[in-house]
Amino acid sequence: MEENLRNLIEVWIYALISLSYCYFISSKISKGVLRLLSILPICIMFLLLPLLLSCVHFCAISALFLSWLANFRLILFAFDQGPFCPLPPKLSRFICFACLPIKIRQTPSPDAIKNLRCKNEPMPKWVLAVKFLALGVLLHVYEYRDGLPRFVVLALYCLHLYLEVELVLVFVGAVVSTLLGCDIEPVFNEPYLATSLQDFWSRRWNLMVSAVLRSTVHIPVQRFFKHLLHPDGATFAGVMASFFVSGVMHELIFFYMIRQPPTWEVTCFFVLHGAATATEIAVKRTHWWRPPHRAVSGLAALTFVSLTGVWLFLPQILRNNVHERAIGECLSVIDFAKRKLFTSP
């Protein structure tokens, strides 16, 4: 555990130094290709840094923050787009905006407030407490996993994966919100209440990644194809491109965790969902479409996500025992904390 923590600290020291270079040096270069060339070595470094980590949790989170979010946002920074226009007045804000899954909450107009209701509201404290409790119960149940059927362990791990990702990102957002003194939009918006695939991917699941993909992939692709295709065709091209890039980035994160050549199953998962989401959007735009009851459409959407996830998203994790390593790391952290707690003076 101590070695993993040292490696994690080392990786993030490199990251902070690199982002400081971008803030103090690259920002002085005129926007465009020249600034992009100046940050290209940093982007390459961010692709390599997760290779220094062997812990599944540290590796996956660092890959998400650095190899994905930071690299995509630095591309926006090269052209004065995204959260870097205007340039944040402090280095700390620049670093947070560059590599952390955060977005400052904008003050909506009075008319918009009427339509927002529960959308993107902070997670109620009691819901947060229930999710922490559920994660704690899962970690305790893992100690008896040898006596449980394999499909039960897999189902528990899927729930664990969702809870851990959400709670880690909520924790990061809370810390950053306190440090920066501003309200942060939530990363997840109750994805289990999604009423369609479009609702699930664009308004509920991992909203920071969706926002980055929208700025760096969807909008540029849509603008490129709008002169070649019908407006709807340009929109569908942007949707497919976003899902494809998401699939490739997930393949990269899987590579960091398992250090095996990609099988492209995860990319197929996202391409399939891109095609399904684009089809759903097209059907909704027809004059004969009548939306089903929210309960029916929501159940259908979540069933589709679950079945395709078991078919295409999880096999690499199972074949390489990533879930067993992740569970083992969680139990090791608990044992480490117990030793430190009971041996401290």
Coordinates of C-alpha atoms in Angstrom, one line a residue:
M1 CA 0.0 0.0 0.0
E2 CA 2.8 2.4 0.9
E3 CA 4.5 1.9 -2.5
N4 CA 1.2 2.5 -4.3
L5 CA 0.7 5.7 -2.5
R6 CA 4.3 6.8 -3.3
N7 CA 3.8 6.1 -6.9
L8 CA 0.5 8.0 -6.9
I9 CA 2.1 11.0 -5.3
E10 CA 4.9 10.9 -7.8
V11 CA 2.5 10.8 -10.8
W12 CA 0.5 13.8 -9.5
I13 CA 3.7 15.8 -8.8
Y14 CA 4.6 15.3 -12.5
A15 CA 1.1 16.3 -13.5
L16 CA 1.1 19.5 -11.4
I17 CA 4.4 20.5 -12.8
S18 CA 3.2 19.9 -16.3
L19 CA 0.0 21.9 -15.8
S20 CA 2.0 24.7 -14.3
Y21 CA 4.1 24.8 -17.5
C22 CA 0.9 25.1 -19.5
Y23 CA -0.4 27.9 -17.3
F24 CA 2.7 30.0 -17.2
I25 CA 4.3 29.2 -20.6
S26 CA 1.8 27.8 -23.1
S27 CA -0.8 30.5 -22.2
K28 CA 1.7 33.2 -23.4
I29 CA 1.7 31.6 -26.9
S30 CA -1.0 32.8 -29.3
K31 CA -3.9 30.4 -29.5
G32 CA -4.0 27.9 -32.3
V33 CA -1.6 25.4 -33.7
L34 CA 1.5 26.9 -32.0
R35 CA 0.0 26.6 -28.6
L36 CA -1.2 23.1 -29.4
L37 CA 2.3 22.1 -30.3
S38 CA 3.6 23.5 -27.0
I39 CA 1.3 21.3 -25.0
L40 CA 1.6 18.2 -27.1
P41 CA 4.5 16.8 -25.0
I42 CA 2.3 17.3 -21.9
C43 CA -0.5 15.3 -23.6
I44 CA 2.0 12.5 -24.4
M45 CA 3.2 12.5 -20.8
F46 CA -0.4 12.3 -19.5
L47 CA -0.8 9.2 -21.7
L48 CA 2.2 7.6 -20.1
L49 CA 1.9 8.5 -16.4
P50 CA -0.8 5.9 -15.6
L51 CA 1.7 3.2 -16.6
L52 CA 3.6 4.0 -13.4
L53 CA 0.7 2.8 -11.3
S54 CA -0.2 -0.8 -10.6
C55 CA -3.1 -0.3 -8.2
V56 CA -6.4 -0.7 -10.2
H57 CA -8.1 2.2 -8.4
F58 CA -5.3 4.7 -8.6
C59 CA -4.5 3.7 -12.2
A60 CA -8.1 4.0 -13.4
I61 CA -8.8 7.3 -11.6
S62 CA -5.5 8.9 -12.8
A63 CA -6.2 7.7 -16.3
L64 CA -9.6 9.3 -16.3
F65 CA -8.4 12.6 -14.8
L66 CA -5.1 12.9 -16.8
S67 CA -5.2 10.8 -20.0
W68 CA -8.8 11.6 -20.8
L69 CA -10.1 14.8 -19.1
A70 CA -6.9 16.8 -18.9
N71 CA -5.8 15.9 -22.5
F72 CA -9.1 16.8 -24.0
R73 CA -9.4 20.0 -22.0
L74 CA -5.8 21.0 -22.9
I75 CA -6.8 20.7 -26.5
L76 CA -9.7 23.2 -25.8
F77 CA -7.1 25.4 -23.9
A78 CA -5.0 25.4 -27.1
F79 CA -7.8 27.2 -28.9
D80 CA -9.1 29.3 -26.0
Q81 CA -12.2 27.2 -25.6
G82 CA -14.0 25.6 -22.8
P83 CA -13.3 26.6 -19.2
F84 CA -10.1 28.4 -20.1
C85 CA -11.7 31.4 -21.9
P86 CA -10.9 33.7 -20.2
L87 CA -7.8 32.2 -18.6
P88 CA -8.4 31.5 -14.9
P89 CA -6.7 34.2 -12.7
K90 CA -5.1 31.6 -10.4
L91 CA -3.0 28.5 -11.1
S92 CA -5.1 26.5 -8.6
R93 CA -8.2 27.1 -10.7
F94 CA -6.5 26.2 -13.9
I95 CA -5.3 22.9 -12.5
C96 CA -8.7 22.0 -11.2
F97 CA -10.5 22.9 -14.4
A98 CA -7.9 21.1 -16.5
C99 CA -7.9 17.6 -14.9
L100 CA -10.7 17.3 -12.4
P101 CA -14.3 16.3 -13.3
I102 CA -15.8 19.6 -12.2
K103 CA -17.9 22.4 -13.8
I104 CA -18.9 25.6 -12.0
R105 CA -22.6 25.8 -11.6
Q106 CA -24.1 28.7 -13.7
T107 CA -26.8 30.9 -12.3
P108 CA -29.9 30.1 -14.4
S109 CA -32.4 32.7 -15.6
P110 CA -35.8 32.8 -13.7
D111 CA -37.5 31.2 -16.7
A112 CA -34.9 28.4 -16.7
I113 CA -35.3 27.8 -13.0
K114 CA -39.0 26.8 -13.5
N115 CA -37.9 24.0 -15.9
L116 CA -34.9 22.7 -14.0
R117 CA -36.6 21.5 -10.8
C118 CA -34.5 18.5 -9.8
K119 CA -32.1 18.6 -12.7
N120 CA -28.5 18.7 -11.6
E121 CA -29.3 19.6 -8.0
P122 CA -26.7 18.6 -5.4
M123 CA -27.2 15.1 -4.0
P124 CA -29.3 15.2 -0.8
K125 CA -27.2 14.3 2.3
W126 CA -29.4 11.4 3.2
V127 CA -28.9 9.9 -0.2
L128 CA -25.2 10.4 0.1
A129 CA -25.2 8.7 3.5
V130 CA -27.3 5.7 2.1
K131 CA -24.8 5.2 -0.7
F132 CA -21.8 5.4 1.7
L133 CA -23.6 2.8 3.9
A134 CA -24.3 0.6 0.9
L135 CA -20.7 0.7 -0.2
G136 CA -19.6 -0.2 3.3
V137 CA -21.9 -3.1 3.4
L138 CA -20.6 -4.3 0.0
L139 CA -17.0 -4.2 1.3
H140 CA -18.1 -6.3 4.3
V141 CA -19.9 -8.8 2.2
Y142 CA -16.8 -9.3 0.0
E143 CA -15.2 -11.0 2.9
Y144 CA -17.6 -13.9 2.4
R145 CA -17.6 -13.9 -1.5
D146 CA -16.0 -17.4 -1.7
G147 CA -19.4 -18.8 -0.5
L148 CA -21.5 -16.7 -2.9
P149 CA -22.5 -17.7 -6.5
R150 CA -20.3 -16.0 -9.1
F151 CA -23.2 -14.0 -10.7
V152 CA -24.0 -12.6 -7.2
V153 CA -20.4 -11.5 -6.8
L154 CA -20.5 -9.9 -10.3
A155 CA -23.7 -8.1 -9.5
L156 CA -22.3 -6.8 -6.3
Y157 CA -19.2 -5.6 -8.1
C158 CA -21.2 -3.8 -10.7
L159 CA -23.0 -2.0 -7.9
H160 CA -19.7 -1.4 -6.2
L161 CA -18.2 0.1 -9.4
Y162 CA -21.1 2.6 -9.7
L163 CA -21.1 3.6 -6.1
E164 CA -17.3 4.0 -5.9
V165 CA -17.0 6.1 -9.0
E166 CA -19.9 8.4 -8.0
L167 CA -18.7 8.8 -4.4
V168 CA -15.1 9.5 -5.4
L169 CA -16.2 12.1 -7.9
V170 CA -18.6 13.6 -5.3
F171 CA -15.8 13.8 -2.8
V172 CA -13.5 15.5 -5.3
G173 CA -16.2 17.9 -6.2
A174 CA -16.8 18.8 -2.6
V175 CA -13.1 19.4 -1.9
V176 CA -12.7 21.5 -5.0
S177 CA -15.9 23.4 -4.2
T178 CA -14.6 24.2 -0.7
L179 CA -11.2 25.3 -2.0
L180 CA -12.4 27.4 -4.8
G181 CA -15.4 28.8 -3.0
C182 CA -17.9 28.1 -5.7
D183 CA -20.8 25.7 -6.4
I184 CA -19.9 22.6 -8.5
E185 CA -22.4 20.8 -10.7
P186 CA -22.9 17.1 -9.9
V187 CA -21.2 14.5 -12.0
F188 CA -24.0 12.0 -11.8
N189 CA -27.7 12.8 -11.9
E190 CA -29.4 9.6 -10.7
P191 CA -28.8 7.5 -13.8
Y192 CA -31.0 4.7 -12.5
L193 CA -34.0 7.1 -13.1
A194 CA -33.2 7.5 -16.8
T195 CA -36.2 7.3 -19.1
S196 CA -34.3 6.6 -22.3
L197 CA -30.8 6.0 -23.7
Q198 CA -30.5 9.7 -24.7
D199 CA -31.5 10.7 -21.2
F200 CA -29.1 8.2 -19.6
W201 CA -26.0 9.2 -21.6
S202 CA -26.5 12.9 -22.1
R203 CA -28.2 14.0 -18.9
R204 CA -27.5 11.5 -16.1
W205 CA -24.3 9.4 -16.5
N206 CA -20.9 10.9 -16.0
L207 CA -21.9 14.4 -17.1
M208 CA -18.3 15.9 -17.1
V209 CA -17.2 13.3 -19.7
S210 CA -20.3 14.0 -21.7
A211 CA -19.5 17.8 -21.6
V212 CA -15.9 17.2 -22.7
L213 CA -16.9 14.9 -25.5
R214 CA -19.6 17.4 -26.6
S215 CA -17.0 20.3 -26.9
T216 CA -14.1 18.3 -28.4
V217 CA -15.9 15.7 -30.6
H218 CA -19.6 16.1 -31.1
I219 CA -19.7 19.9 -32.0
P220 CA -16.7 19.9 -34.3
V221 CA -17.9 16.7 -36.2
Q222 CA -21.4 18.1 -36.5
R223 CA -20.1 21.4 -37.9
F224 CA -17.9 19.5 -40.4
F225 CA -20.7 17.4 -41.7
K226 CA -23.5 20.0 -41.7
H227 CA -22.2 21.2 -45.1
L228 CA -22.1 17.6 -46.5
L229 CA -25.2 16.1 -44.9
H230 CA -28.7 16.9 -43.8
P231 CA -28.8 18.6 -40.4
D232 CA -30.1 15.4 -38.8
G233 CA -27.3 13.4 -40.5
A234 CA -24.7 15.8 -39.1
T235 CA -26.2 15.4 -35.6
F236 CA -26.1 11.6 -35.9
A237 CA -22.5 11.8 -37.2
G238 CA -21.6 13.8 -34.0
V239 CA -23.3 11.3 -31.8
M240 CA -21.5 8.3 -33.4
A241 CA -18.2 10.1 -33.2
S242 CA -18.6 10.9 -29.5
F243 CA -19.5 7.3 -28.6
F244 CA -16.6 5.9 -30.7
V245 CA -14.1 8.2 -29.0
S246 CA -15.6 7.3 -25.7
G247 CA -15.1 3.6 -26.5
V248 CA -11.5 4.2 -27.5
M249 CA -10.7 6.1 -24.3
H250 CA -12.3 3.3 -22.3
E251 CA -10.1 0.8 -24.1
L252 CA -7.2 2.9 -23.1
I253 CA -8.2 2.9 -19.4
F254 CA -8.7 -0.9 -19.6
F255 CA -5.3 -1.2 -21.1
Y256 CA -3.8 0.7 -18.1
M257 CA -5.5 -1.7 -15.7
I258 CA -4.8 -5.1 -17.4
R259 CA -1.7 -4.3 -19.5
Q260 CA -3.1 -6.5 -22.3
P261 CA -3.8 -5.6 -26.0
P262 CA -7.3 -4.3 -26.5
T263 CA -10.0 -6.7 -27.7
W264 CA -12.3 -3.7 -28.9
E265 CA -15.3 -5.2 -27.1
V266 CA -15.7 -2.0 -25.1
T267 CA -15.5 0.1 -28.2
C268 CA -18.2 -2.1 -29.7
F269 CA -20.3 -1.5 -26.6
F270 CA -20.1 2.3 -27.1
V271 CA -20.6 2.1 -30.9
L272 CA -23.7 0.0 -30.3
H273 CA -25.0 2.5 -27.8
G274 CA -24.2 5.3 -30.2
A275 CA -26.2 3.7 -33.0
A276 CA -29.1 2.9 -30.6
T277 CA -29.1 6.5 -29.2
A278 CA -29.0 8.0 -32.7
T279 CA -31.9 5.7 -33.8
E280 CA -33.8 6.7 -30.7
I281 CA -33.3 10.4 -31.5
A282 CA -34.4 9.8 -35.1
V283 CA -37.5 8.0 -34.1
K284 CA -38.4 10.7 -31.6
R285 CA -38.3 13.3 -34.4
T286 CA -40.8 11.6 -36.5
H287 CA -44.4 12.9 -36.5
W288 CA -45.9 9.5 -35.5
W289 CA -43.8 9.0 -32.4
R290 CA -45.8 8.7 -29.2
P291 CA -43.6 8.4 -26.0
P292 CA -44.4 5.4 -23.8
H293 CA -44.8 5.7 -20.1
R294 CA -41.6 6.7 -18.3
A295 CA -41.6 3.5 -16.3
V296 CA -41.7 1.4 -19.5
S297 CA -39.1 3.4 -21.4
G298 CA -36.8 3.7 -18.3
L299 CA -36.9 -0.1 -17.7
A300 CA -36.2 -0.8 -21.4
A301 CA -33.2 1.6 -21.4
L302 CA -31.7 0.3 -18.2
T303 CA -32.2 -3.3 -19.4
F304 CA -30.5 -2.6 -22.6
V305 CA -27.6 -0.9 -20.8
S306 CA -27.3 -3.9 -18.4
L307 CA -27.5 -6.7 -21.0
T308 CA -25.1 -5.0 -23.4
G309 CA -22.7 -4.3 -20.5
V310 CA -22.6 -7.9 -19.5
W311 CA -22.1 -8.9 -23.2
L312 CA -19.4 -6.4 -24.2
F313 CA -18.3 -4.1 -21.3
L314 CA -17.5 -6.6 -18.5
P315 CA -15.8 -9.6 -20.3
Q316 CA -12.3 -7.9 -20.3
I317 CA -12.7 -7.2 -16.6
L318 CA -13.7 -10.8 -15.8
R319 CA -11.1 -12.5 -18.1
N320 CA -8.3 -10.6 -16.4
N321 CA -9.7 -10.8 -12.9
V322 CA -9.7 -7.0 -12.6
H323 CA -12.7 -7.2 -10.3
E324 CA -10.8 -9.6 -8.0
R325 CA -7.9 -7.3 -7.9
A326 CA -10.1 -4.3 -7.1
I327 CA -11.9 -6.2 -4.4
G328 CA -8.6 -7.3 -2.9
E329 CA -7.3 -3.7 -2.9
C330 CA -10.4 -2.5 -1.1
L331 CA -10.0 -5.2 1.6
S332 CA -6.3 -4.3 1.8
V333 CA -7.1 -0.6 2.4
I334 CA -9.5 -1.7 5.2
D335 CA -6.8 -3.9 6.8
F336 CA -4.2 -1.1 6.4
A337 CA -6.5 1.4 8.0
K338 CA -7.2 -1.0 10.9
R339 CA -3.5 -1.6 11.5
K340 CA -2.8 2.1 11.5
L341 CA -5.8 2.8 13.8
F342 CA -5.0 0.2 16.4
T343 CA -1.2 0.5 16.4
S344 CA -1.1 4.3 16.6
P345 CA -0.2 5.7 20.1

